[in-house]
Short mmCIF file of C-alpha atoms and ligand atoms in Angstrom, two decimals:
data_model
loop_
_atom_site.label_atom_id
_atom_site.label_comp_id
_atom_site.label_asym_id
_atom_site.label_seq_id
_atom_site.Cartn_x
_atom_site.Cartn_y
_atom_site.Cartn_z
CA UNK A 17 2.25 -19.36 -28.03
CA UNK A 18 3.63 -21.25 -25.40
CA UNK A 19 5.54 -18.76 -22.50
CA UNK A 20 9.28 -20.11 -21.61
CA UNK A 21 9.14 -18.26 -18.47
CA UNK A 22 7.27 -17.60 -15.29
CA UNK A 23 5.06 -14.22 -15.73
CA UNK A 24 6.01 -14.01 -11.80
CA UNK A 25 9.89 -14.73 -11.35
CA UNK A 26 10.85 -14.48 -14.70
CA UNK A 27 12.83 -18.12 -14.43
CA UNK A 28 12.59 -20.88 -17.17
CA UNK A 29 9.83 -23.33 -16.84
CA UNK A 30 10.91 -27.02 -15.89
CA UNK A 31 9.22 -29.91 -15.19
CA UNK A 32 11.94 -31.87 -13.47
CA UNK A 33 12.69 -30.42 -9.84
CA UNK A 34 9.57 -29.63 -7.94
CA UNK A 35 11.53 -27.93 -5.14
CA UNK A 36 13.58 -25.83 -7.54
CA UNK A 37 12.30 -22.66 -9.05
CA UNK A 38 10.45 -22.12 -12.14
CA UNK A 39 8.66 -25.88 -11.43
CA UNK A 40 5.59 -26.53 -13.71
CA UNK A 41 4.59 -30.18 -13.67
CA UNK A 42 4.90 -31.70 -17.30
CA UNK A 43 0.59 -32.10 -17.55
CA UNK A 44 0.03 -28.30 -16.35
CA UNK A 45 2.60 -26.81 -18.96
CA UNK A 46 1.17 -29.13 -21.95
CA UNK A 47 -1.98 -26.97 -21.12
CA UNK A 48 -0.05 -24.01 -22.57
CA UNK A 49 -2.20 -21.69 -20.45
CA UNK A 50 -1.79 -17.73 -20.61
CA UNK A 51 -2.14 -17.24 -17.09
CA UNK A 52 0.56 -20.22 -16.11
CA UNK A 53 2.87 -19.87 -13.08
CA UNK A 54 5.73 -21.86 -11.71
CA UNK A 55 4.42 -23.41 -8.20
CA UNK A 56 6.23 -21.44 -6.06
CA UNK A 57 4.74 -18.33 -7.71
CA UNK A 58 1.50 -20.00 -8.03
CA UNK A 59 1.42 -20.37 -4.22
CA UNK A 60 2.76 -17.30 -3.52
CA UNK A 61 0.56 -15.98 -5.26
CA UNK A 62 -2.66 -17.35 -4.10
CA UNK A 63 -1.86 -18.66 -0.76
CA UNK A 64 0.53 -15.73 0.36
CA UNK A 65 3.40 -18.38 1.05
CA UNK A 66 4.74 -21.00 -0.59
CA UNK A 67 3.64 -23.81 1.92
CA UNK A 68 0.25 -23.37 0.69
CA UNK A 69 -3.00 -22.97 2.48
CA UNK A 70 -5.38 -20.17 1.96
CA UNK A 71 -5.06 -16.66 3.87
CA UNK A 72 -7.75 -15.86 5.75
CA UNK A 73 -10.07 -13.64 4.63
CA UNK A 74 -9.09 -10.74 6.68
CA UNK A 75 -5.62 -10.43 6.15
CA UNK A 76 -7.05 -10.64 2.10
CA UNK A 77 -9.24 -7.87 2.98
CA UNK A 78 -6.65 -5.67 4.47
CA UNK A 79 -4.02 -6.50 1.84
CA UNK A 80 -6.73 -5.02 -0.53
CA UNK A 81 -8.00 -2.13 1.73
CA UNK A 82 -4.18 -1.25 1.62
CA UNK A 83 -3.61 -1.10 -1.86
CA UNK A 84 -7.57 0.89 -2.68
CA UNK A 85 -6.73 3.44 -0.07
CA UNK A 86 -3.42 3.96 -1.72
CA UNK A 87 -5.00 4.23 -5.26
CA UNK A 88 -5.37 6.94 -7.70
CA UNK A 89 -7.98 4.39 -9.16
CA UNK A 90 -9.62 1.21 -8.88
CA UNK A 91 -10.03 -1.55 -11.04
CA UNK A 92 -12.52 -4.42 -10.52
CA UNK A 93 -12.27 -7.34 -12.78
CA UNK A 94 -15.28 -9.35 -12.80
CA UNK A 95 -16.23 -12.44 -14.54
CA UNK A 96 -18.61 -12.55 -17.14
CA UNK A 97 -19.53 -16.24 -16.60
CA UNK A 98 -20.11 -15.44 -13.17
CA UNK A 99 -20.71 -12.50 -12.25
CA UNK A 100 -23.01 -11.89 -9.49
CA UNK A 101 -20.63 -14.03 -7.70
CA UNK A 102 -17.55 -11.49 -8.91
CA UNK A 103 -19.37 -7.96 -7.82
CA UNK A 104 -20.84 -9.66 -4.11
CA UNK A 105 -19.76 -8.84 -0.68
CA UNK A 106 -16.90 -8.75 0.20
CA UNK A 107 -15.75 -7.89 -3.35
CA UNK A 108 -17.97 -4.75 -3.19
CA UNK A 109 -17.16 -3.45 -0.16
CA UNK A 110 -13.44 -3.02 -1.16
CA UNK A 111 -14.05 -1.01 -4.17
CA UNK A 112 -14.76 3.08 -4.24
CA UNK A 113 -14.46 5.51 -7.35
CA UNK A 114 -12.95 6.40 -9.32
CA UNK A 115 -13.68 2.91 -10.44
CA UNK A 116 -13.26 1.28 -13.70
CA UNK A 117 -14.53 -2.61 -14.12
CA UNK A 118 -13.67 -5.19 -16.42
CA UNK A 119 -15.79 -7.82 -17.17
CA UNK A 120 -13.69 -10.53 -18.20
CA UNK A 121 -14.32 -13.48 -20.32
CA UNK A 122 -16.64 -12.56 -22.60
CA UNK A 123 -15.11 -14.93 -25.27
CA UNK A 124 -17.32 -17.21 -23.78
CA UNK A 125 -20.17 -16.01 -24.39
CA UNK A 126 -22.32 -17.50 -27.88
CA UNK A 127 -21.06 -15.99 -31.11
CA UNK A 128 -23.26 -12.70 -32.41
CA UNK A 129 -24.07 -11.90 -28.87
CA UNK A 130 -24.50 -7.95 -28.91
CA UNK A 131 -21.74 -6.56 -26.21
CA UNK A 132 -22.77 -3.35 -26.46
CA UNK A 133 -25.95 -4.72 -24.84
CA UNK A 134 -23.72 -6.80 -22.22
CA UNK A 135 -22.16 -3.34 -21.51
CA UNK A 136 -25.36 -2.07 -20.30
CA UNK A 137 -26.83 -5.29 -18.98
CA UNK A 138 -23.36 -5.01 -16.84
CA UNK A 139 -23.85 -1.54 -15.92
CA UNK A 140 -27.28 -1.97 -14.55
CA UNK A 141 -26.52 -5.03 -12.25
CA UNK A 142 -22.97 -3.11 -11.00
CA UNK A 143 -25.71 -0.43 -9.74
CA UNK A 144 -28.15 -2.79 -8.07
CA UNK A 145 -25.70 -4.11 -6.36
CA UNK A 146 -24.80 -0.88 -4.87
CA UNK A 147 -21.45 -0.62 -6.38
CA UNK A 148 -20.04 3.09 -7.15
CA UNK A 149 -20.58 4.48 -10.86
CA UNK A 150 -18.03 2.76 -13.01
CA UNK A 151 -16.68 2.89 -16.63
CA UNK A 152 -17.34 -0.70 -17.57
CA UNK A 153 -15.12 -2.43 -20.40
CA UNK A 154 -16.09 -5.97 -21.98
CA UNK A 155 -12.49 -7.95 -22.05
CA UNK A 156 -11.13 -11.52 -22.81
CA UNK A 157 -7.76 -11.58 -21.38
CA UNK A 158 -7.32 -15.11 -23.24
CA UNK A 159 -7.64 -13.62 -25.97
CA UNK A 160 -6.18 -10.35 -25.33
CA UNK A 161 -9.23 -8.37 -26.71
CA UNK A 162 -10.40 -5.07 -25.19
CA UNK A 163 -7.13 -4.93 -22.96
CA UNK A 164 -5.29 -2.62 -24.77
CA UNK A 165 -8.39 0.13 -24.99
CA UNK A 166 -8.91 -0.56 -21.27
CA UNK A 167 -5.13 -0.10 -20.50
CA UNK A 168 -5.12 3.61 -22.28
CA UNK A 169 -7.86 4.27 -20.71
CA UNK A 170 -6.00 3.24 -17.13
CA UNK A 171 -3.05 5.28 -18.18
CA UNK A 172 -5.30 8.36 -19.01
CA UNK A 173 -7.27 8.22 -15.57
CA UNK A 174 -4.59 7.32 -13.36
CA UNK A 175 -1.70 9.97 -15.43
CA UNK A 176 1.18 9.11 -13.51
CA UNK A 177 -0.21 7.45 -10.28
CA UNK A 178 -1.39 4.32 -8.81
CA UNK A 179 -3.91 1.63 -9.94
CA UNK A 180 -5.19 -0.98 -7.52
CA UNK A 181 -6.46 -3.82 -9.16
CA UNK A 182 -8.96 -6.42 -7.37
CA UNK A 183 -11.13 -9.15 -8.05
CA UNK A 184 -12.62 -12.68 -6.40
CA UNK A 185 -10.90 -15.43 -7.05
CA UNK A 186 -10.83 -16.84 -10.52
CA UNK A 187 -12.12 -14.10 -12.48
CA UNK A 188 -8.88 -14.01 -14.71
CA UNK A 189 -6.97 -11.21 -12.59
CA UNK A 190 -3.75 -13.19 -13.07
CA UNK A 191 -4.15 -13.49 -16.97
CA UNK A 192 -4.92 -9.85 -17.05
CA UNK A 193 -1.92 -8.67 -15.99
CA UNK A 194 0.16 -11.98 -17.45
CA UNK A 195 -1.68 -10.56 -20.66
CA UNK A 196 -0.50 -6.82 -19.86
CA UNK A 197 3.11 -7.85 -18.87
CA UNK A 198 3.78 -9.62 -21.72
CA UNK A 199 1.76 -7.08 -24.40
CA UNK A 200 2.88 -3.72 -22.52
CA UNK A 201 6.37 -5.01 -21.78
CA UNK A 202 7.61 -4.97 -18.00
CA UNK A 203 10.72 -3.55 -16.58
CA UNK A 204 10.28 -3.48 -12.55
CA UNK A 205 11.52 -6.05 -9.95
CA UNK A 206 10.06 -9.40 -10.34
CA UNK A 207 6.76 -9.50 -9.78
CA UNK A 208 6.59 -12.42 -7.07
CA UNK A 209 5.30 -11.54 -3.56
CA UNK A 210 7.30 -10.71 -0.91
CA UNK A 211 5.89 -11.11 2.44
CA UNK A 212 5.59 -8.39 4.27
CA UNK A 213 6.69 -8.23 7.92
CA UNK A 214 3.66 -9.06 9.88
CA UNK A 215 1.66 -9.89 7.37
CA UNK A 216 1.26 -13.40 5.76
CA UNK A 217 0.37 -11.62 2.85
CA UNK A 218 2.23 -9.26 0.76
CA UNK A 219 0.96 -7.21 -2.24
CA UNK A 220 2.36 -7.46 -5.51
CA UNK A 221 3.45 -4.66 -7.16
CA UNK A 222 4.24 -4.26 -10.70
CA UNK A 223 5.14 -1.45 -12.09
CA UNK A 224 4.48 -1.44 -15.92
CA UNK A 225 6.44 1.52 -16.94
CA UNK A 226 5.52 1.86 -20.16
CA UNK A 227 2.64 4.52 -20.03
CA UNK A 228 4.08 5.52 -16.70
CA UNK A 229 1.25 4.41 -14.04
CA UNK A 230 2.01 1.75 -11.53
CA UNK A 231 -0.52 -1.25 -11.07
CA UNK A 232 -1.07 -2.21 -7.85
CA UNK A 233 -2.11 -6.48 -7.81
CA UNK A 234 -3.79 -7.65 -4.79
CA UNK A 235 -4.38 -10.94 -3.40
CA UNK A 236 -7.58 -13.05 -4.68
CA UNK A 237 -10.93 -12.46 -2.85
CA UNK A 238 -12.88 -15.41 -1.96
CA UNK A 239 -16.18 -14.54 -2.13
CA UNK A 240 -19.30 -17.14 -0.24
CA UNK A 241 -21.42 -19.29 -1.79
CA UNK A 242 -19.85 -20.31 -5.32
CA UNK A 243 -20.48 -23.73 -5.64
CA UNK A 244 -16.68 -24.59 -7.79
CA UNK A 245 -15.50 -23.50 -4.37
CA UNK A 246 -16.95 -26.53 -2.54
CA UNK A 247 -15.12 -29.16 -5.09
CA UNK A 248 -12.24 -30.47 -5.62
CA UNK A 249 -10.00 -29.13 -8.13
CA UNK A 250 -10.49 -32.05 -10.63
CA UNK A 251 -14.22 -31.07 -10.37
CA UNK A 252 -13.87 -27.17 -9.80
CA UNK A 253 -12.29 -27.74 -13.89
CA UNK A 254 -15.28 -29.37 -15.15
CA UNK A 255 -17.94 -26.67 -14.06
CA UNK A 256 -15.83 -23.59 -15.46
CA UNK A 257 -16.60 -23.64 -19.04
CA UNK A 258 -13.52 -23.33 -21.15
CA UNK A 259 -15.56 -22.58 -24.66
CA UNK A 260 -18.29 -20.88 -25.97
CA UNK A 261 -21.71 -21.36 -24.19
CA UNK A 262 -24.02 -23.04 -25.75
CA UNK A 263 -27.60 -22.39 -24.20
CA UNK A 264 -29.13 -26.16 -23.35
CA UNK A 265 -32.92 -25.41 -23.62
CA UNK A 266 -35.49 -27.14 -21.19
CA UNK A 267 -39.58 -27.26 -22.05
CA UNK A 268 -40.53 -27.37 -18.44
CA UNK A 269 -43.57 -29.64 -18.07
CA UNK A 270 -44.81 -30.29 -14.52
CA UNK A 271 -43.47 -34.01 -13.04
CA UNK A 272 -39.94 -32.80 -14.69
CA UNK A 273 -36.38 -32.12 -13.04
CA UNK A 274 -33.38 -30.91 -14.75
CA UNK A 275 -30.21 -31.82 -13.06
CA UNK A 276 -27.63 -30.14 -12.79
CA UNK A 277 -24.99 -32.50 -12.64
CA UNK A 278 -26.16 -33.57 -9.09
CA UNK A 279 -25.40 -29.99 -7.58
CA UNK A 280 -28.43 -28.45 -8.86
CA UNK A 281 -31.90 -29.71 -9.08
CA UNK A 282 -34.53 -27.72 -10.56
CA UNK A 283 -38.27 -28.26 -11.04
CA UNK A 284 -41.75 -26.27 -11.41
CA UNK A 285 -43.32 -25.82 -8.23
CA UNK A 286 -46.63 -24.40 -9.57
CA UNK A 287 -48.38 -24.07 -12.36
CA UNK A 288 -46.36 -24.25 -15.73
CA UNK A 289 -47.91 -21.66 -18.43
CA UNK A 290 -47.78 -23.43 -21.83
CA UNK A 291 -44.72 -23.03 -23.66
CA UNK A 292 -42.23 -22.16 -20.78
CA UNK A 293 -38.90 -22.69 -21.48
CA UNK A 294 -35.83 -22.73 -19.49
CA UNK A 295 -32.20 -22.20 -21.08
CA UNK A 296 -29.34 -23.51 -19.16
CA UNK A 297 -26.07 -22.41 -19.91
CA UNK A 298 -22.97 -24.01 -17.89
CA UNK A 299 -19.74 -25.10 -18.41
CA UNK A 300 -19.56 -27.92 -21.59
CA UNK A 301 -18.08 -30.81 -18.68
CA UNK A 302 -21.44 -29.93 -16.92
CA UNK A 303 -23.67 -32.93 -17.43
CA UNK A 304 -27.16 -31.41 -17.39
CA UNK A 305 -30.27 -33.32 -17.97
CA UNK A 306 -33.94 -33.72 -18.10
CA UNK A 307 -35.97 -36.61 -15.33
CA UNK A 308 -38.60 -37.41 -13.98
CA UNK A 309 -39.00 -35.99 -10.31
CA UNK A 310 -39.52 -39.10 -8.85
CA UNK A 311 -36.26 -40.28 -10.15
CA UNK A 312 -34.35 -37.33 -8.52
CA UNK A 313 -33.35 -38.93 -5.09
CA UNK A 314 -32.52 -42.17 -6.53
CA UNK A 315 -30.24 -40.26 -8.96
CA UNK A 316 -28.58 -38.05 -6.48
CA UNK A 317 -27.99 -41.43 -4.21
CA UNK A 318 -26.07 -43.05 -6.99
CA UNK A 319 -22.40 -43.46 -7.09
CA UNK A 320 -20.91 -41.41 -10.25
CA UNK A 321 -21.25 -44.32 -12.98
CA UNK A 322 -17.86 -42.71 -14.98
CA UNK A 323 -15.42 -39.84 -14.71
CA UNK A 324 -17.78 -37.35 -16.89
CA UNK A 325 -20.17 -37.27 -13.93
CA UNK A 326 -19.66 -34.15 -11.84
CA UNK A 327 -18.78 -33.96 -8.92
CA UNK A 328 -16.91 -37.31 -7.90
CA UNK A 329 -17.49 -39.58 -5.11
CA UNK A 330 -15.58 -37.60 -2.79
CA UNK A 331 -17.07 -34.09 -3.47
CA UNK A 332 -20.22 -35.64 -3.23
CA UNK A 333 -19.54 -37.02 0.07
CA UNK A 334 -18.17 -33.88 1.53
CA UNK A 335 -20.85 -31.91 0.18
CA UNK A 336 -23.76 -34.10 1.80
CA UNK A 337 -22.06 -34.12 5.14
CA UNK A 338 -22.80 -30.42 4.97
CA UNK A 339 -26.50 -30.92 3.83
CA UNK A 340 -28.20 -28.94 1.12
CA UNK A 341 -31.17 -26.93 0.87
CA UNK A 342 -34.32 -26.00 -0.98
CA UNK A 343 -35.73 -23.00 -2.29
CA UNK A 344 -38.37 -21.72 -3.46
CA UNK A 345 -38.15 -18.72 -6.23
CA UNK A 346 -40.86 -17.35 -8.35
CA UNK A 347 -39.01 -16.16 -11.84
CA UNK A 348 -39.99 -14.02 -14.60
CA UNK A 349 -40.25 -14.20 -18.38
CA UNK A 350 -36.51 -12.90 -19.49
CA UNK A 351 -34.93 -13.14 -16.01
CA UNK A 352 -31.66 -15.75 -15.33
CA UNK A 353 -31.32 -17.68 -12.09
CA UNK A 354 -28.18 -17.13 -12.00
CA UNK A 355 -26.42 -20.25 -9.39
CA UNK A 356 -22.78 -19.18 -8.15
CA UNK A 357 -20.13 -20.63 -9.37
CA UNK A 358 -22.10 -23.09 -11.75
CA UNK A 359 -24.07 -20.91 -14.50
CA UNK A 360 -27.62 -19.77 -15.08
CA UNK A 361 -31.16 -20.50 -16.57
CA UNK A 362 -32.89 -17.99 -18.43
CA UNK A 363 -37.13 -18.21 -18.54
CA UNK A 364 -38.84 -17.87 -21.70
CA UNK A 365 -42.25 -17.72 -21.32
CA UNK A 366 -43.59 -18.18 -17.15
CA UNK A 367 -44.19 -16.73 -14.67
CA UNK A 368 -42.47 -19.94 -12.96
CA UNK A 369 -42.60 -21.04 -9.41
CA UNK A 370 -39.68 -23.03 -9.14
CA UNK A 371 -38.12 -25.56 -6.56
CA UNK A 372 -34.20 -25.52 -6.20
CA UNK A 373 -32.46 -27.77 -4.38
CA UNK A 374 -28.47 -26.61 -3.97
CA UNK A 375 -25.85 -27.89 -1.45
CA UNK A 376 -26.51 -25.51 1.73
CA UNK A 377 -24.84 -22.43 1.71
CA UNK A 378 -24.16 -21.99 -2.18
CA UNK A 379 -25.61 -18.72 -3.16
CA UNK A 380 -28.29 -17.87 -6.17
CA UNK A 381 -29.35 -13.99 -7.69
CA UNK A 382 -32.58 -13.92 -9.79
CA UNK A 383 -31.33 -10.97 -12.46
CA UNK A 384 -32.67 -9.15 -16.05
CA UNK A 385 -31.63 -11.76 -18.42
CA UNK A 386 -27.64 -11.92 -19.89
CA UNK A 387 -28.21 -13.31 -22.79
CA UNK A 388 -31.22 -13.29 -25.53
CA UNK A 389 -33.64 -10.95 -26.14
CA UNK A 390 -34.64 -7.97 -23.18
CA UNK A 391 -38.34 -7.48 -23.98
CA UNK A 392 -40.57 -7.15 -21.42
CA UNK A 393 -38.07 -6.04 -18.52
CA UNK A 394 -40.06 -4.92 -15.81
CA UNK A 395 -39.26 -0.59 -15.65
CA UNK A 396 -36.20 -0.22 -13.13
P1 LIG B 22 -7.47 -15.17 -10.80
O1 LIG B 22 -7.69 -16.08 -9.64
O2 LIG B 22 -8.48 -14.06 -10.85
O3 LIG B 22 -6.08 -14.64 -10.90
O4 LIG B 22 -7.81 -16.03 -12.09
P2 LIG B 22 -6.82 -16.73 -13.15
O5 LIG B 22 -6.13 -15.72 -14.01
O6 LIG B 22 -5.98 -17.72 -12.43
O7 LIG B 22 -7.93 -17.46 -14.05
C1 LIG B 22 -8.87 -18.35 -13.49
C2 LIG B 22 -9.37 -19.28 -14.59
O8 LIG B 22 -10.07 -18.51 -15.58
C3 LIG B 22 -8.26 -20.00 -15.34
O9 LIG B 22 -8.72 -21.29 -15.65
C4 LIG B 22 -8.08 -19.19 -16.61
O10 LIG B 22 -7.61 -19.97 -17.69
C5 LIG B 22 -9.50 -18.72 -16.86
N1 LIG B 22 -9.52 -17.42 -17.58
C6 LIG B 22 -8.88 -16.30 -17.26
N2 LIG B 22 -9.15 -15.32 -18.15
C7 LIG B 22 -10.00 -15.86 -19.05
C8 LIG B 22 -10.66 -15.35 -20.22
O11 LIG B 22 -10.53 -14.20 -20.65
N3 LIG B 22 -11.48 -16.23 -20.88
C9 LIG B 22 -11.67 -17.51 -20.45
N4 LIG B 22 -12.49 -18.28 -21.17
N5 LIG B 22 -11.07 -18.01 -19.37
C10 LIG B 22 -10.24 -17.20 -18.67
#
């Protein structure tokens, strides 16, 4: 249903006065997104103030420390899409227990997958990367389901204190607690950020009085190395995937690339045991396809031929002043190479040496498989 009113300041939505409140323009709201704000929220919110530009990452990190210290209880939302890039520094050194995490999203993953089995999967990379013992719940806050088990279960662990709630950038913090507002009603000041002195950020405090706990927001944490980061926002869109993934399989033969759009090239440095397979799943804009390696340069030096080729001229310009890189990473049968901010591959069949070529500085985790069958994990 489409909202009438910012989640943030609480004013009617119009599309005709940028510089007066409740401002949407008339494309955004058509989008009838759950998480929508009026700009000046939308920059308050993200930005800290309304002339835009992002904080730096310290005053983010103290905004946050602020809010943990004063916590009866954490919550981390993560994305499910992305989520090595969600639970990595400096995301995980802000968090302590008691900590709950929500792993948001999950409506995008294929139909029939077995959560229960994401639960665990979730569990088990939350302690390799070091994070405290959490209770993990499996959440779409698009479509509202698992919020209202993990909000009792907030209300029950926090009784009548404080929750601070955290999370990079884009994992769906805002249409969370845009979900939570609207299902758990709200009844505290409006919940834009005011700066506070000193600060050019400010924390935003909602109070959602139903169930008597207070919810602490906190500003967005960037976290390094996502490659929807690098683009622009145009091209950020097309590499978040806005449906169900569908897993693109690849029967990796040696003198074979698959392309990532161009921000990911991928190919068998070794050996290739018969019958490897590679499953890509990425966002649905993502154009991802199969060529011969010595094609790869002359593809990656061509100008986009249309608008579904990701990124644009600009991005790809701006992303080549800045170089890329190569690596080399051996992966095993049922492990994801998971690339930040872009998606994953999962190996059937290897053990593959592979050759990745990324723009420098975006980060990659080789992890136990997500999705599919989780035979022959190597013992913990
Ligand atoms: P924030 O930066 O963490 O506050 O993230 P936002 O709430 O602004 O969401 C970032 C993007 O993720 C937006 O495009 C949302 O529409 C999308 N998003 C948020 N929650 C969900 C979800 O549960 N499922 C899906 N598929 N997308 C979501």
């Amino acid at each position: 249903m489409r909202r009438r009113s910012c989640p943030g300041c609480g004013v009617p939505f119009q599309s005709d006065d940028p510089e007066a409140y409740g401002y949407v323009p008339a494309e955004v709201l058509a989008r009838d997104e759950a998480a929508l704000l009026c700009r000046r929220c939308f920059r308050l919110r993200h930005y800290g103030d309304a002339a835009g530009g992002p904080p730096a990452l310290e005053a983010v990190r103290a905004a946050v420390g602020q809010a943990v210290k004063a916590a009866d209880c954490v919550l981390l939302v993560a994305d499910a899409f992305d989520f090595e890039a969600s639970i990595a520094p400096p995301v995980r050194d802000l968090v302590r227990p008691p900590l709950v995490v929500a792993v948001n999203k999950v409506d995008l993953l294929p139909p029939r997958t077995p959560l229960p089995e994401v639960g665990r999967w979730a569990e088990g990379r939350l302690a390799a990367a070091g994070l405290p013992r959490a209770e993990v719940h499996l959440i779409s806050a698009r479509t509202g389901w698992g919020t209202r088990r993990l909000w009792e279960r907030l209300a029950q662990r926090a009784g009548r204190g404080t929750v601070a709630v955290l999370g990079a950038t884009n994992v769906g913090k805002s249409a969370l607690l845009a979900h939570w507002v609207q299902a758990v009603g709200y009844q505290g000041p409006a919940p834009t950020v005011s700066p506070v002195p000193g600060t050019t950020l400010a924390l935003l405090r909602l109070r959602l009085v139903q169930d008597g706990f207070t919810l602490l927001d906190t500003p967005g944490i960037p976290p390094p190395g996502r490659v929807s980061d690098r683009l622009c926002p145009e091209c950020a869109k097309r590499v978040v995937p806005d449906r169900r993934l569908q897993g693109r399989l690849w029967q990796v033969a040696p003198g074979q690339a698959m392309m990532l759009g161009t921000l990911a090239v991928l190919e068998a440095a070794g050996p290739v045991p018969e019958g490897t397979v590679l499953i890509a799943y990425g966002a649905q804009g993502l154009p991802m396809h199969r060529t011969r390696t010595d094609r790869v340069e002359q593809l990656l030096a061509r100008p986009p031929r249309s608008w579904a080729d990701v990124p644009c001229q600009n991005c790809r310009a701006r992303l080549a002043e800045a170089g890329c890189a190569e690596h080399r990473i051996t992966l095993a049968h049922a492990h994801d190479l998971a690339i930040h901010g872009l998606g994953w591959v999962t190996l059937r069949g290897g053990p593959l040496d592979l050759r990745l070529r990324l723009p420098e500085g975006v980060h990659w985790t080789v992890r136990p498989n997500l999705l599919g069958p989780k035979d022959r994990w190597p013992a913990p």
